[in-house]
Amino acid sequence: MERPLRAARVATYVYFVLCGTLMGTWVVHIPAIEERVGISHATLGGMLVLLGLGAFTGMQVAGPLADRLGARVVLPAGGVLSGATLFLPGLAHDPWTLAGALLVFGFCNGCLDVSMNAHAVHVEKAYGRPVMSGFHATFSVGGVLAALAGAGAASTGLTTAATMAAMGAAGIVIALASARALLPAAPAAASPGSAEETGTAPAAGHRDSTGRVWLLAVLALMAMLCEGAAHDWSALHLKDVLGTSTGTAAFAYGTFAAAMTIGRLLTDRCVARFGSMAILRNGAVVAAVGITVVALAPWVWVAFTGWALFGLGLSGCVPQLFSAAGHADPSAAGANVSRVAGLGYVGMLAGPAVVGWLTRFVALNHAFVLLTLLCLTTAVGARVLRTGPDRARPSEMAARSH
């Protein structure tokens, strides 16, 4: 079983990279598509809401399907559909066709996103030790690959539509080629004491898990709202508040993203030692400190330090919430992950808009106080992980891995 399980883990890494690459391909081509279609930044913001709506809907459809048919069926299908629809925004010639293209691509990418997370939960359960954060780290690798591919295609003179079609076709091939290594079903043997770990009888555990999953979803919304705010406002903070150049300001998000990637590469070992509740609680506190430093920073190097702490603190939060949702009820892992991922995605989209609305009344750096409050609320809410099949007893998880 060791070799097939290792192959399934590698395949899951591949799907996370694939999802990041396909979404990143759209992101790096946004300026060119916006110019060709002839829309304003404000109109593009509305289009991105449609992308999020499609993704949310796809998550709610694919989650229960993954439970019913198995992630081995739904995950490759999501990868193929996401690759097959990537070229649609590249062909859009007016706002209406772009809106339809983003809605369809968002739906398919949402299917890929939630099914790969559901399969990651199965792999983690089979391993008997934390591996979820490592998967989320590789999603960022996909974004880097998309940026490199986009730059290379632009240097050769390829059109946006041709580049996106080529990347989508490659994605289809990768999704199909990786399908054979996936686990056929959620492994039940790795967690024989699941009823004991939850502290409930099986029937009661099923009833209680629904409320716990929605609490996890609310925490995911808050954590991902903070992440979304960093995406859109970190560079503007350095440029508008601290008066840096555009080039220097761009490093703000780079600092945040690099710290988040490094944090996720290290988180699994920390979870195995300290438990996921400790990671969520302490990570949220570190993030609160980081964004407070940003809000009060009088100098650029202090702001960079704050953004790094913010990314490092948030890095382990969302993977623990996804993992806890998947483990809350093994028979409904896909549906539970879809709830947490879906509400979290709403937070990711809402973050930039909420901070932007606050800037009507206060300065941008003062608006970041909201993010501090959300991080502290997440730290308090981390207690919900104690009631699930969490790594509350790290020594047991470590024993299972041997």
Tab-separated table of C-alpha atoms in Angstrom, residues 146-158 163:
chain	number	residue	atom	x	y	z
A	146	ALA	CA	1.563	30.505	-15.099
A	147	ALA	CA	3.467	33.781	-14.863
A	148	LEU	CA	6.560	32.249	-16.481
A	149	ALA	CA	4.517	30.614	-19.236
A	150	GLY	CA	2.628	33.838	-19.903
A	151	ALA	CA	5.837	35.854	-20.149
A	152	GLY	CA	7.402	33.280	-22.452
A	153	ALA	CA	4.363	33.175	-24.718
A	154	ALA	CA	4.258	36.968	-24.924
A	155	SER	CA	7.909	37.083	-25.960
A	156	THR	CA	7.184	34.719	-28.850
A	157	GLY	CA	4.218	36.747	-30.065
A	158	LEU	CA	1.471	34.227	-29.227
A	163	THR	CA	-1.690	30.906	-25.025
